[in-house]
XYZ file of C-alpha atoms in Angstrom:
137
model
C -11.083 9.201 -4.894
C -10.325 11.461 -7.835
C -12.592 11.764 -10.841
C -10.419 13.727 -13.247
C -12.161 16.937 -12.315
C -10.548 19.863 -10.538
C -12.087 21.585 -7.539
C -13.677 24.072 -9.951
C -15.531 21.198 -11.639
C -13.608 21.330 -14.912
C -12.242 18.164 -16.471
C -8.451 18.325 -16.220
C -8.253 15.878 -19.130
C -10.544 17.877 -21.454
C -7.698 18.838 -23.813
C -6.673 15.212 -24.388
C -8.041 12.797 -27.000
C -11.197 11.078 -25.715
C -9.593 7.627 -25.396
C -6.752 9.047 -23.289
C -9.073 11.132 -21.108
C -11.404 8.173 -20.537
C -8.443 5.967 -19.650
C -6.902 8.462 -17.237
C -10.229 8.993 -15.463
C -10.609 5.225 -15.049
C -7.019 4.926 -13.817
C -7.782 7.523 -11.144
C -10.887 5.580 -10.126
C -9.084 2.232 -10.026
C -5.875 3.400 -8.342
C -7.412 6.033 -6.082
C -4.877 8.765 -6.772
C -4.383 11.592 -9.266
C -3.004 10.652 -12.647
C -1.235 12.763 -15.227
C -0.735 12.138 -18.915
C 2.419 10.232 -19.810
C 4.740 9.585 -22.710
C 5.566 6.583 -24.840
C 3.839 3.563 -26.277
C 3.630 1.624 -23.005
C 1.751 4.458 -21.301
C -0.452 4.919 -24.381
C -1.479 1.253 -24.370
C -2.012 1.317 -20.607
C -4.162 4.453 -20.556
C -5.965 4.293 -23.895
C -6.503 0.552 -24.253
C -6.286 -1.151 -20.853
C -8.077 1.536 -18.822
C -9.925 3.365 -21.600
C -11.361 0.175 -23.063
C -10.746 -3.112 -21.209
C -11.530 -1.877 -17.673
C -14.770 -0.332 -19.013
C -16.194 -3.221 -20.989
C -19.629 -4.538 -20.031
C -19.986 -7.874 -18.299
C -17.775 -7.307 -15.259
C -17.913 -4.564 -12.668
C -14.831 -2.717 -11.479
C -15.081 -4.815 -8.301
C -15.185 -8.033 -10.348
C -12.120 -6.992 -12.306
C -10.354 -5.993 -9.096
C -11.042 -9.404 -7.517
C -9.645 -11.158 -10.581
C -6.596 -8.918 -10.556
C -5.971 -9.457 -6.835
C -6.127 -13.218 -7.395
C -3.681 -13.016 -10.277
C -1.302 -10.748 -8.370
C -1.394 -13.037 -5.339
C -0.606 -16.014 -7.551
C 2.357 -14.188 -9.026
C 3.610 -12.986 -5.643
C 3.294 -9.355 -6.742
C 3.013 -7.788 -3.279
C 4.133 -4.417 -4.658
C 1.114 -4.141 -6.957
C -1.175 -5.652 -4.304
C 0.011 -2.697 -2.204
C -1.751 -0.449 -4.715
C -4.814 -2.550 -5.558
C -5.857 -3.595 -2.040
C -5.849 -0.094 -0.507
C -7.675 1.275 -3.563
C -10.338 -1.455 -3.375
C -10.821 -0.769 0.332
C -10.904 3.031 -0.073
C -13.405 2.748 -2.949
C -15.696 0.567 -0.817
C -15.340 -2.367 -3.216
C -14.079 -4.740 -0.520
C -14.718 -4.680 3.227
C -12.288 -5.623 5.995
C -13.940 -9.029 6.338
C -13.828 -9.635 2.582
C -10.159 -8.671 2.356
C -9.264 -10.991 5.211
C -11.259 -13.832 3.670
C -9.515 -13.281 0.331
C -6.180 -13.728 2.124
C -7.276 -17.015 3.717
C -8.672 -18.350 0.438
C -5.836 -17.289 -1.857
C -3.123 -18.403 0.568
C -4.177 -21.978 -0.108
C -3.745 -21.517 -3.862
C -0.940 -18.960 -4.100
C 1.136 -20.444 -1.283
C 1.591 -19.477 2.327
C 4.571 -17.091 1.881
C 2.715 -15.036 -0.745
C -0.427 -15.208 1.378
C 1.540 -13.874 4.341
C 2.776 -10.938 2.252
C -0.772 -10.258 1.073
C -1.981 -10.447 4.675
C 0.586 -7.802 5.609
C -0.761 -5.512 2.873
C -4.354 -6.087 4.029
C -3.618 -5.492 7.714
C -1.542 -2.380 6.949
C -4.381 -1.059 4.778
C -6.974 -1.628 7.506
C -4.697 -0.212 10.210
C -3.975 2.961 8.227
C -7.668 3.506 7.544
C -8.557 3.055 11.217
C -5.821 5.452 12.359
C -6.983 8.014 9.828
C -10.596 7.634 11.007
C -9.534 8.133 14.641
C -7.760 11.397 13.737
C -10.841 12.709 11.944
């Protein structure tokens, strides 16, 4: 997981406005991969507001927000975005193998079996990749 800091310990976002830097650091935490600054209003609202503010509000943990988002994405059939959120949640230790599998069973009954099957594929691929990586280590 990246934290917005380079290997030398310096903040790679230090030259950016605080709202943008805070948002990009949170995006790296949530998505689990390195982020770079972007252009345009859509990116500005995503980084500065959604991740710099909304994802950091008190009252819900990152895990809580992730669970809500996974439920919403499953309900919308957004397997592409689940393919980002589920591996990140697993890699960050927010959700275990058993929890991910239980989420699939539960949400399949609300989101529909075809979308549940797609989510199950994402979960099983995530777990399989992690196990193969652990065996190589």
